[in-house]
Tab-separated table of C-alpha atoms and ligand atoms in Angstrom:
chain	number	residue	atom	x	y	z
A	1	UNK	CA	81.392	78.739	80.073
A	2	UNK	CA	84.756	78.789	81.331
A	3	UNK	CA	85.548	76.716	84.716
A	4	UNK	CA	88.772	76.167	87.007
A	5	UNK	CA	88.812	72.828	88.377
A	6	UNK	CA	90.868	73.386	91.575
A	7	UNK	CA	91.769	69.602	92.283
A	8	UNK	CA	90.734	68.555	88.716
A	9	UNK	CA	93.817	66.171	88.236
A	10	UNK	CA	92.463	63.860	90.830
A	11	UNK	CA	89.372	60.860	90.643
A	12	UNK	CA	86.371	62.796	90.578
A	13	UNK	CA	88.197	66.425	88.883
A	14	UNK	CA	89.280	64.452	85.486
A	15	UNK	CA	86.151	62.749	85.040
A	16	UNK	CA	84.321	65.935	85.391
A	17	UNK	CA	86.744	67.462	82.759
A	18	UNK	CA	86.316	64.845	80.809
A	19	UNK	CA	82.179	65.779	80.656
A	20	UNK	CA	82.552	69.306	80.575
A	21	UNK	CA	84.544	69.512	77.267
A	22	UNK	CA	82.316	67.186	75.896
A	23	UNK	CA	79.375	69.243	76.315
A	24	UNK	CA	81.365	72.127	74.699
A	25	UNK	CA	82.397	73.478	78.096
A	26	UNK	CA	86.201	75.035	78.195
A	27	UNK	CA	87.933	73.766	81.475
A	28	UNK	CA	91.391	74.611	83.219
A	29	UNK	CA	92.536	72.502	85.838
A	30	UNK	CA	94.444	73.756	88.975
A	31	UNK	CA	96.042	71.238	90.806
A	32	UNK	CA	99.064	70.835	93.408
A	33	UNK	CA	99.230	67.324	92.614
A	34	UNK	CA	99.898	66.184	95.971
A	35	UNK	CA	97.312	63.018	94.928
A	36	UNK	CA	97.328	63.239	91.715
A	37	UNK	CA	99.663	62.288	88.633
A	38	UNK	CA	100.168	64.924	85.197
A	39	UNK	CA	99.538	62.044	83.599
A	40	UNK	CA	95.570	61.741	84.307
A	41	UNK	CA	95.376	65.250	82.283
A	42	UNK	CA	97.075	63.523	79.541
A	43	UNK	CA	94.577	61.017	78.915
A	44	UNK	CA	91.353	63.361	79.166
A	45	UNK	CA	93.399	65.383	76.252
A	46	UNK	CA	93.296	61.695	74.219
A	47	UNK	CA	89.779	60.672	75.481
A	48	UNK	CA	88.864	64.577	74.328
A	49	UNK	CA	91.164	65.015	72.112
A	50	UNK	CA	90.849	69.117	73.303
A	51	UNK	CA	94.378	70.416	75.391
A	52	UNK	CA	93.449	71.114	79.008
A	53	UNK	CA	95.285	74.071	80.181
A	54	UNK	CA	97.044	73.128	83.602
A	55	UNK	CA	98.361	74.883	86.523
A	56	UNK	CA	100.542	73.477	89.110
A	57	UNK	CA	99.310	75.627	92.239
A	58	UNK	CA	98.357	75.164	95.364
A	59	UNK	CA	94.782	76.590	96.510
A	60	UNK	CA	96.401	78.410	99.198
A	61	UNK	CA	98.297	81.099	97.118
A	62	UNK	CA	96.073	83.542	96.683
A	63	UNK	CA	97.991	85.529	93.717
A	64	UNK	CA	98.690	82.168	91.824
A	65	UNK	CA	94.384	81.745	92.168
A	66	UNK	CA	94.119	85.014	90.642
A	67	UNK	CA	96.424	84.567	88.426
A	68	UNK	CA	94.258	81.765	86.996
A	69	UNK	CA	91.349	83.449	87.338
A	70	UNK	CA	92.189	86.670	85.212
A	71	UNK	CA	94.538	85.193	82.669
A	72	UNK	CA	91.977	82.292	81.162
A	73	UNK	CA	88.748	84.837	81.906
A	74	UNK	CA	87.396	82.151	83.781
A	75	UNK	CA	83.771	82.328	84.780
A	76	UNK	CA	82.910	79.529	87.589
A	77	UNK	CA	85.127	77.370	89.625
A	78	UNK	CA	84.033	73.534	90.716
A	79	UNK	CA	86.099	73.309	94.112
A	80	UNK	CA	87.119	69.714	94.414
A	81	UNK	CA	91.130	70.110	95.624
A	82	UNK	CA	91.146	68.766	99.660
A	83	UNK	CA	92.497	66.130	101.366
A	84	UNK	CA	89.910	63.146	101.639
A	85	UNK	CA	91.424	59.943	104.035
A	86	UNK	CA	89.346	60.459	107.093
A	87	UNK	CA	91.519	58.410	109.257
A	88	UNK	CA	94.171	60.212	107.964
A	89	UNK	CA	92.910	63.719	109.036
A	90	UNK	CA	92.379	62.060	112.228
A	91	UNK	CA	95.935	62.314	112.949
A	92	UNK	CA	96.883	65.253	110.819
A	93	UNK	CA	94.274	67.575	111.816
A	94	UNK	CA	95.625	70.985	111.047
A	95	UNK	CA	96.804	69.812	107.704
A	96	UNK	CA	93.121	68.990	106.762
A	97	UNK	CA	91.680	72.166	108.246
A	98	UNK	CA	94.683	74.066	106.397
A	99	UNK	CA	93.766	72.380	103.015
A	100	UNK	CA	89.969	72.017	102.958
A	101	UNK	CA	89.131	75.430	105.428
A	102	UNK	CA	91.372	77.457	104.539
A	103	UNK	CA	92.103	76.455	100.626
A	104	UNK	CA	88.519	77.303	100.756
A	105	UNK	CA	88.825	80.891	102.122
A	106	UNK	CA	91.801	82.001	100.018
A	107	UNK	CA	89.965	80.530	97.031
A	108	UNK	CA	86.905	82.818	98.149
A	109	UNK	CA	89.153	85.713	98.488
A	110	UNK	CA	90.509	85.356	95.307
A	111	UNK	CA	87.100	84.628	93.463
A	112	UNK	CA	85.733	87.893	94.848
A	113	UNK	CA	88.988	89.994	93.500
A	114	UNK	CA	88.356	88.587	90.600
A	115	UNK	CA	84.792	89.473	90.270
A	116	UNK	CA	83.809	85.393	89.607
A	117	UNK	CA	81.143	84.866	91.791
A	118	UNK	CA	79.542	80.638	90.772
A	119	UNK	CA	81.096	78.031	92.487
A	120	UNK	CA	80.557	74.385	92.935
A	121	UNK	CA	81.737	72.812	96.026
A	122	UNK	CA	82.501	68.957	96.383
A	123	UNK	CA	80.861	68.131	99.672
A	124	UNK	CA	80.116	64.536	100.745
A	125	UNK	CA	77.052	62.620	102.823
A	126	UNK	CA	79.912	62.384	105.339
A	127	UNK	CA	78.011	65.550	107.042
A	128	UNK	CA	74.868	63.864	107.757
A	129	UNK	CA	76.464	61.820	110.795
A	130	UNK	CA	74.638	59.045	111.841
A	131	UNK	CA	71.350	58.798	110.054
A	132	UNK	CA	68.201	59.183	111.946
A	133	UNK	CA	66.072	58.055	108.885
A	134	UNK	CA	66.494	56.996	105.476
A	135	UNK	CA	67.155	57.698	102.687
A	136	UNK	CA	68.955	61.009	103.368
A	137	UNK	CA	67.198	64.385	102.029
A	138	UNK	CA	69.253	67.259	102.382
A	139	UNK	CA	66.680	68.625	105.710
A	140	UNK	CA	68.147	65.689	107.604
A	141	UNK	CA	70.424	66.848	110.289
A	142	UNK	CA	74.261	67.483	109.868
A	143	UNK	CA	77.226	66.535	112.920
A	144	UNK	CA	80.699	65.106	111.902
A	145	UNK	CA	82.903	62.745	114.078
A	146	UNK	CA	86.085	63.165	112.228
A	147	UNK	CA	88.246	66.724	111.368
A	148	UNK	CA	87.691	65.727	107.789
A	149	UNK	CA	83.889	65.910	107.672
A	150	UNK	CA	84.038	68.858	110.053
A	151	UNK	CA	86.281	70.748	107.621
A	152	UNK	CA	83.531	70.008	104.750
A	153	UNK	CA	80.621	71.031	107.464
A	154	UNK	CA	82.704	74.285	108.262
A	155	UNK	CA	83.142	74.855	104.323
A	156	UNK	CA	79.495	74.420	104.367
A	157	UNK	CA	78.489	76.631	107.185
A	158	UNK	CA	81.156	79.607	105.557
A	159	UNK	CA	79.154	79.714	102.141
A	160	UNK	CA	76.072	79.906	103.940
A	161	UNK	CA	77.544	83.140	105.290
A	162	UNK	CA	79.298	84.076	102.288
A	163	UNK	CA	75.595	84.324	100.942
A	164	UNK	CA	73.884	85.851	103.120
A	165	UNK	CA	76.679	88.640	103.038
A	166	UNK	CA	76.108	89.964	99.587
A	167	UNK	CA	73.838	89.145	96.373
A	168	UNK	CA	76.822	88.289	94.109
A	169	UNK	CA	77.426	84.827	94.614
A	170	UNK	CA	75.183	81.511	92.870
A	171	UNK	CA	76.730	78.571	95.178
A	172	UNK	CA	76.071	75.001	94.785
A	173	UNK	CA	77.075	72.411	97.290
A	174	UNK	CA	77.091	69.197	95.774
A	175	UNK	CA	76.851	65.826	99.140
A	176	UNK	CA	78.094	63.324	97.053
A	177	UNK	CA	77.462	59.725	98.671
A	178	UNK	CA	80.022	56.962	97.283
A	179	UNK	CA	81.438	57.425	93.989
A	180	UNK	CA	82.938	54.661	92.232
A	181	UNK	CA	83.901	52.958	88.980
A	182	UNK	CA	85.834	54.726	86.432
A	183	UNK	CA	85.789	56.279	82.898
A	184	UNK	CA	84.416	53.527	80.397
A	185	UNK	CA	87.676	53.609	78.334
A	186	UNK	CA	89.653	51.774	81.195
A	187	UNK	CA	92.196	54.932	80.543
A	188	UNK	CA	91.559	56.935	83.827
A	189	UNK	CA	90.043	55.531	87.186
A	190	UNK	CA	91.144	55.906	90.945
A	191	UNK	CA	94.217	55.654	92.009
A	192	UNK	CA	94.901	55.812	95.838
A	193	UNK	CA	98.431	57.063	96.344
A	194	UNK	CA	98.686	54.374	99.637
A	195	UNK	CA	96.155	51.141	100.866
A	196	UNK	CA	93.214	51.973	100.082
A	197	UNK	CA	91.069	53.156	102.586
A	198	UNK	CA	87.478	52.834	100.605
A	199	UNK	CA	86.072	49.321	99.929
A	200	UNK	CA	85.892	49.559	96.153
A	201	UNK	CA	89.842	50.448	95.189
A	202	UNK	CA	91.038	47.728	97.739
A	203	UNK	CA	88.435	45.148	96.286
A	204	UNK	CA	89.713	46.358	92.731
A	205	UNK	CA	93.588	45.434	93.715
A	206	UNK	CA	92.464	42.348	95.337
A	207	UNK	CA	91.009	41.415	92.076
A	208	UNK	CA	94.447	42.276	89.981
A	209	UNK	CA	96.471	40.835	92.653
A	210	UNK	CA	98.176	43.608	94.651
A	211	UNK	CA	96.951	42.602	97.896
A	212	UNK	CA	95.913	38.983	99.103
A	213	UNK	CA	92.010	39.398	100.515
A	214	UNK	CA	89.337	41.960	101.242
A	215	UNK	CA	88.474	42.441	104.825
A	216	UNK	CA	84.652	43.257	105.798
A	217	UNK	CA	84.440	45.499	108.536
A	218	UNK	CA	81.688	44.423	110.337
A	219	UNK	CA	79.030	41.487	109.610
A	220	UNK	CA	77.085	42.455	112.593
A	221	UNK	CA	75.005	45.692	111.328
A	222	UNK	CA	71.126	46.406	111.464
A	223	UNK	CA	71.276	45.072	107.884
A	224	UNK	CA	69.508	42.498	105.723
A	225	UNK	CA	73.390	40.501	105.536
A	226	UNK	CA	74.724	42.272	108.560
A	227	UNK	CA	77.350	44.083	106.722
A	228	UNK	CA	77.418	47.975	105.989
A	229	UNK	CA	75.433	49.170	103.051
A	230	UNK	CA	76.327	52.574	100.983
A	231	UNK	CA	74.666	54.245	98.108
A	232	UNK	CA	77.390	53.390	95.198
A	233	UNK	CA	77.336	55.783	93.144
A	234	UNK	CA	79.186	55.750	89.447
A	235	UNK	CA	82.043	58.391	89.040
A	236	UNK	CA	80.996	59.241	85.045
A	237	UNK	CA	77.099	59.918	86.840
A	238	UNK	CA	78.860	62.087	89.243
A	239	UNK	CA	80.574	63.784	86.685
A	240	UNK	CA	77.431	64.542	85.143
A	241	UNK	CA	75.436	66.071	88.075
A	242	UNK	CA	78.383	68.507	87.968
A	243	UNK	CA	77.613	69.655	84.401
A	244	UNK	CA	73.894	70.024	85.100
A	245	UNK	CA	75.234	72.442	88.451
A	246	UNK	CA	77.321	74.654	86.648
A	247	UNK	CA	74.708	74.982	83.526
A	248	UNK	CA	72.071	75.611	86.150
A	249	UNK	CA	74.738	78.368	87.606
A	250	UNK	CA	75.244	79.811	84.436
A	251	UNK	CA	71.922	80.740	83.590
A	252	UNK	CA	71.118	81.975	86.841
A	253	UNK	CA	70.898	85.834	87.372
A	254	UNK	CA	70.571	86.363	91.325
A	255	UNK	CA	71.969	85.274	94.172
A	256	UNK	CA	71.457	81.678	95.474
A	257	UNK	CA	72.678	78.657	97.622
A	258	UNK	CA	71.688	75.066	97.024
A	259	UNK	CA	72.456	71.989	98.796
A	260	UNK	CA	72.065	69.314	96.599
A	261	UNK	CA	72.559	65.470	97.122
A	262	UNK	CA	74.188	63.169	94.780
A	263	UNK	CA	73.771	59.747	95.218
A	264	UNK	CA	71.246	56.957	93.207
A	265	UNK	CA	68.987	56.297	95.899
A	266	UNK	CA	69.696	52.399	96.499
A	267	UNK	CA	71.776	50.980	99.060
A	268	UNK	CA	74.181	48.005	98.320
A	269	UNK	CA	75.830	45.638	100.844
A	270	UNK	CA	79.579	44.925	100.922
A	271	UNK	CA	78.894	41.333	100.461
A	272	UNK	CA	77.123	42.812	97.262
A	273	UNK	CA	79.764	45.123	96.054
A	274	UNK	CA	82.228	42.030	96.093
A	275	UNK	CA	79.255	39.426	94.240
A	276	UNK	CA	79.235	41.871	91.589
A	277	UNK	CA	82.897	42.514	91.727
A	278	UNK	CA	83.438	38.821	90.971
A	279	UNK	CA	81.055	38.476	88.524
A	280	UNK	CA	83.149	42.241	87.177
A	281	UNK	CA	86.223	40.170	86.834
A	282	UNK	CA	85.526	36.455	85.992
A	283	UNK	CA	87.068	35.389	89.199
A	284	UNK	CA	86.390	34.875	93.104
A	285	UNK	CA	87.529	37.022	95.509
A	286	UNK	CA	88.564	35.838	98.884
A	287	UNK	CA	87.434	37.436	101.861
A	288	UNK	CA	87.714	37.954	105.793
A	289	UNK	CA	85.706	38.877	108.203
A	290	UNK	CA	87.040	41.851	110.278
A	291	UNK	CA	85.853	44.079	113.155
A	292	UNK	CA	84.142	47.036	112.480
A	293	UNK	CA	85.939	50.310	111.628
A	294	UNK	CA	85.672	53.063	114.509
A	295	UNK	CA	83.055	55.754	113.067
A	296	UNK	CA	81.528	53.716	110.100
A	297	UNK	CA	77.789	53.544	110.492
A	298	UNK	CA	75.168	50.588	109.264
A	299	UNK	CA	73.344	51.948	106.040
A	300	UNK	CA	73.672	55.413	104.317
A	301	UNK	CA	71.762	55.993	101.196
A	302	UNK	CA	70.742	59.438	99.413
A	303	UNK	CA	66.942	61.022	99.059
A	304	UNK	CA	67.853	62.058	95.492
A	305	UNK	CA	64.659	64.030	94.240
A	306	UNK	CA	66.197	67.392	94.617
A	307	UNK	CA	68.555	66.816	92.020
A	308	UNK	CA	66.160	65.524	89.709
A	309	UNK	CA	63.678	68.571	90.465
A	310	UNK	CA	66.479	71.525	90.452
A	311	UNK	CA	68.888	69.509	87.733
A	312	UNK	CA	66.799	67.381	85.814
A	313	UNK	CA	69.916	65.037	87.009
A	314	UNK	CA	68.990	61.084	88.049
A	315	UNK	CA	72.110	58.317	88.101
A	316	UNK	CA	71.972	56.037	85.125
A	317	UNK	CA	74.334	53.281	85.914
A	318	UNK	CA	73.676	50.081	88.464
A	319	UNK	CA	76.298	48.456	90.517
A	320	UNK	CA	77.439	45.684	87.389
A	321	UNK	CA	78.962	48.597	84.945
A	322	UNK	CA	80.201	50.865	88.299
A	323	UNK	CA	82.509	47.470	88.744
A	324	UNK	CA	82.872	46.445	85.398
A	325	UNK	CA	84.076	50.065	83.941
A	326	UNK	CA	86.420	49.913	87.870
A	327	UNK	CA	87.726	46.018	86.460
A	328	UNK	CA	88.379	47.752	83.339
A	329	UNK	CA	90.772	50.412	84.259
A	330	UNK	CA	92.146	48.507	87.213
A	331	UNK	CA	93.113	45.215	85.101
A	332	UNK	CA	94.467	47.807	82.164
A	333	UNK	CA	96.776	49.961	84.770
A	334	UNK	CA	97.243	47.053	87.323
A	335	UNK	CA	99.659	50.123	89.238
A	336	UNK	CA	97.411	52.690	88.309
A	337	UNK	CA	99.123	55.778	86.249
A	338	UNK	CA	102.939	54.735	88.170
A	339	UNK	CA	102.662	51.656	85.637
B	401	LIG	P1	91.401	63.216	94.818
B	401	LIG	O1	92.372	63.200	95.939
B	401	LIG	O2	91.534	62.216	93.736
B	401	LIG	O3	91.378	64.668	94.145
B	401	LIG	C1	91.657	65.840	94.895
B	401	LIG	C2	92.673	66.645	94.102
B	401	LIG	O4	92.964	67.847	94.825
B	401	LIG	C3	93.999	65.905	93.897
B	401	LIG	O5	94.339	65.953	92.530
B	401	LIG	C4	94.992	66.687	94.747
B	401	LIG	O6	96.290	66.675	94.185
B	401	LIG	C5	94.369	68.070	94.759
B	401	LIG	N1	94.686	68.902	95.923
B	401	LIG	C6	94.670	68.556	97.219
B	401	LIG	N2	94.998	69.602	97.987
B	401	LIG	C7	95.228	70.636	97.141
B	401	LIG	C8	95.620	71.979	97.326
B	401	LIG	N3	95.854	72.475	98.551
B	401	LIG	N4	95.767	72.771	96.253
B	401	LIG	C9	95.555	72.276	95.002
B	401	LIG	N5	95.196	71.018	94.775
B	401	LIG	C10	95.041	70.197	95.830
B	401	LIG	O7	89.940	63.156	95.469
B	401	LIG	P2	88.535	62.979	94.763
B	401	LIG	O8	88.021	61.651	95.153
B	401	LIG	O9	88.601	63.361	93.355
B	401	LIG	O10	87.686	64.043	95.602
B	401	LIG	C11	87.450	65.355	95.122
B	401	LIG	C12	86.660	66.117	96.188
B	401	LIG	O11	85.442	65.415	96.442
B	401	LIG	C13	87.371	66.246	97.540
B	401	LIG	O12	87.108	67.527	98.051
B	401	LIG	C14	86.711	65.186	98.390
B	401	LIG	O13	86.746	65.511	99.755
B	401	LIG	C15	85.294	65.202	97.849
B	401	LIG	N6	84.580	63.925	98.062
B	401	LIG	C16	85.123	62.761	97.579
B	401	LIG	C17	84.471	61.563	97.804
B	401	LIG	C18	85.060	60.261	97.306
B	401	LIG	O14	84.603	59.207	97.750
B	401	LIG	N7	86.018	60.255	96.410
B	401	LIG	C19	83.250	61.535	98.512
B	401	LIG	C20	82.723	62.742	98.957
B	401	LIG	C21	83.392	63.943	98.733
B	402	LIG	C1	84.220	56.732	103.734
B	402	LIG	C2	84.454	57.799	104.773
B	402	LIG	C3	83.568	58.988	104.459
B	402	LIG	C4	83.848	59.487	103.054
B	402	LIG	C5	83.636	58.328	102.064
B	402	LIG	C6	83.970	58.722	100.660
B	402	LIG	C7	85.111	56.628	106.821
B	402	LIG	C8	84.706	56.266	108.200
B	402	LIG	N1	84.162	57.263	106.098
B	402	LIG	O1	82.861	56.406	103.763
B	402	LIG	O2	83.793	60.043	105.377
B	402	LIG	O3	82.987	60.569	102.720
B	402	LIG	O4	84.490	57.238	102.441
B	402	LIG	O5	85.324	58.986	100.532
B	402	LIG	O6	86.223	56.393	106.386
B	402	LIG	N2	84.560	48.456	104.009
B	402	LIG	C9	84.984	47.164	104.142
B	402	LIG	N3	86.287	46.873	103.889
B	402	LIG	C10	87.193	47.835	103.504
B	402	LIG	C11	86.732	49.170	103.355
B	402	LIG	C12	85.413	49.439	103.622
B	402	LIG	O7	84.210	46.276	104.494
B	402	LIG	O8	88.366	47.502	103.293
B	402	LIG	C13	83.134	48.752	104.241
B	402	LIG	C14	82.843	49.877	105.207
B	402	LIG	O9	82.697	49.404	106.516
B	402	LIG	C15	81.528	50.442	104.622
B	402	LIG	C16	81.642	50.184	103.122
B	402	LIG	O10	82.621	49.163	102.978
B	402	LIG	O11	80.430	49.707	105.100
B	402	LIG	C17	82.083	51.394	102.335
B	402	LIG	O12	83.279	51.908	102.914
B	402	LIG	P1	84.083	53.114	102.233
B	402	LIG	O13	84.298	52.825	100.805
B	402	LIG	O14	85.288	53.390	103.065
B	402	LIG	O15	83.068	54.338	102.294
B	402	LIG	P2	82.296	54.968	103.558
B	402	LIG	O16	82.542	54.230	104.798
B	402	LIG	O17	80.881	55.173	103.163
């Protein structure tokens, strides 16, 4: 098997990588690296020790997808390049439409010139909305109240039609809930480009000294310590329900669309995340209480028992190694891959 990783020089892309070559998989990366640093390829070749062809592209030229396509003989694509701040795409709407919507269209386009018809596509438990029960199964109703999960719900609702419109294409969406941690060799982790706007990054550079205290947004919720609790999911786990998709893809011989969700099943607390955190890096971590963030909701946490029927995937790792394995990599590249 032979799969582009549109967006594979970013978090979730190089850890993938990183578990596709090492279950004998050939990957090439296609990335713009508008969030994302060369560098990051560099270590999944030493971590590897395999070259990863790269392209610097952007998934909106059409001939430079098809390029890519036809010259490596690729077979599947895992779609993960987008834009992902959702405050962000609050102000800059038509940038995220233009990235996630249309990148996705063009990438289509060139996918069907190019006869490669299995695709992966990186969606997120952002499209659920505000639960109505828990845990999540992927029947539960979708909404969004920000462009950037509308732009994955449109992405969602164009494959559905993309299916129904011919019996070429094997399409897996993939909701992942909250992925964090890092690669176990401390070499490549996350690395937001500004503050951090998710909880475990900005804990992580509290903890190395880059910023002076966490804040909790919100310590009134419906929840057992009052403050909002998330399905934490480890990136290497993640990376591994994506190699179970695309094997699953490859030996399928008709058309098919599956929504699947990643996430462990167990919801964790900030107060949690940061007690684990601590005990992570040897040290205490002040904090603040803050308002709540416009938009965030009290508990999200995934049904996971479709991936484990049409994968054979479960997550392996609890909270203590997602933090440690983030301590390691944050403490070892205090600036991330600028240092
Ligand atoms: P990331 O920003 O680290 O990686 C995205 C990569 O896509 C970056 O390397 C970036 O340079 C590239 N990219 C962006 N626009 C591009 C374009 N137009 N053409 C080519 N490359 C482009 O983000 P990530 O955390 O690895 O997320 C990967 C995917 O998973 C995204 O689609 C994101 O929305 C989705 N997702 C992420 C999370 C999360 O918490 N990290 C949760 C749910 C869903
Ligand atoms: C956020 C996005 C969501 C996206 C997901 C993964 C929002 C509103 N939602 O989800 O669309 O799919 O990231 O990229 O941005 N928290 C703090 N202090 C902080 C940061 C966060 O207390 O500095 C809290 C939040 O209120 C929440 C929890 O930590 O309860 C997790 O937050 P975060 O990491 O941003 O993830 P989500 O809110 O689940």
């Amino acid at each position: 098997m032979k799969t582009l990783l549109t967006g594979g020089a970013g978090y979730i892309g190089t850890h993938t990588a990183i578990e596709l070559l090492q279950h004998g998989h050939d990957v090439v990366i296609f990335d713009n690296f508008s969030n994302s640093h060369l560098e990051a390829v560099r270590r999944v070749e030493t971590i590897t020790g395999q070259h990863v062809p790269t392209i610097q592209g952007d998934v909106r030229d059409q001939y430079a997808l098809t390029d890519a396509l036809t010259q490596h003989g690729i077979d599947s694509v895992v779609h993960f390049a987008g834009k992902k701040a959702v405050g962000e795409s609050v102000s800059q709407p038509i940038d995220y439409f233009d990235n996630n919507v249309n990148g996705t269209l063009v990438l289509l386009r060139a996918m069907q010139a190019c006869k490669v018809f299995k695709l992966v596509f990186s969606s997120s438990a952002t499209v659920y909305g505000t639960p109505s029960y828990l845990p999540l199964d992927e029947r539960h109703p979708t909404s969004s109240t920000n462009p950037y999960g509308r732009s994955k719900l449109m992405v969602e609702e164009i494959l559905a039609d993309v299916h129904h419109s011919s019996s070429n294409w094997a399409l897996t969406v993939l909701r992942y809930f909250n992925p964090i941690g890092a690669h176990p060799s401390g070499c490549i982790g996350e690395d937001p480009a500004d503050i951090p706007n998710n909880l475990l990054p900005y804990i992580a550079q509290v903890a190395v000294g880059r910023r002076e205290h966490i804040q909790v947004l919100g310590n009134d919720y419906d929840t057992p310590d009052g403050t909002g609790v998330r399905d934490y999911l480890h990136v290497v786990d993640l990376a591994r329900g994506h190699v179970k998709a695309l094997e699953r893809l490859q030996h399928l011989t008709g058309p098919e669309l599956q929504t699947i969700n990643l996430g462990t099943g167990q919801g964790h607390s900030v107060l949690e995340v940061i007690r684990a955190f601590e005990q992570a890096c040897g040290k205490s971590l002040p904090y603040i209480m803050a308002p709540r963030r416009p938009g965030d909701i009290a508990s999200c946490y995934a049904n996971p028992a479709r991936a484990q029927e049409l994968l054979g995937w479960t997550a392996e790792y609890d909270l203590a190694t997602m933090c440690a394995d983030a301590w390691r990599w944050q403490s070892a590249n205090p600036k991330g891959y600028r240092g």
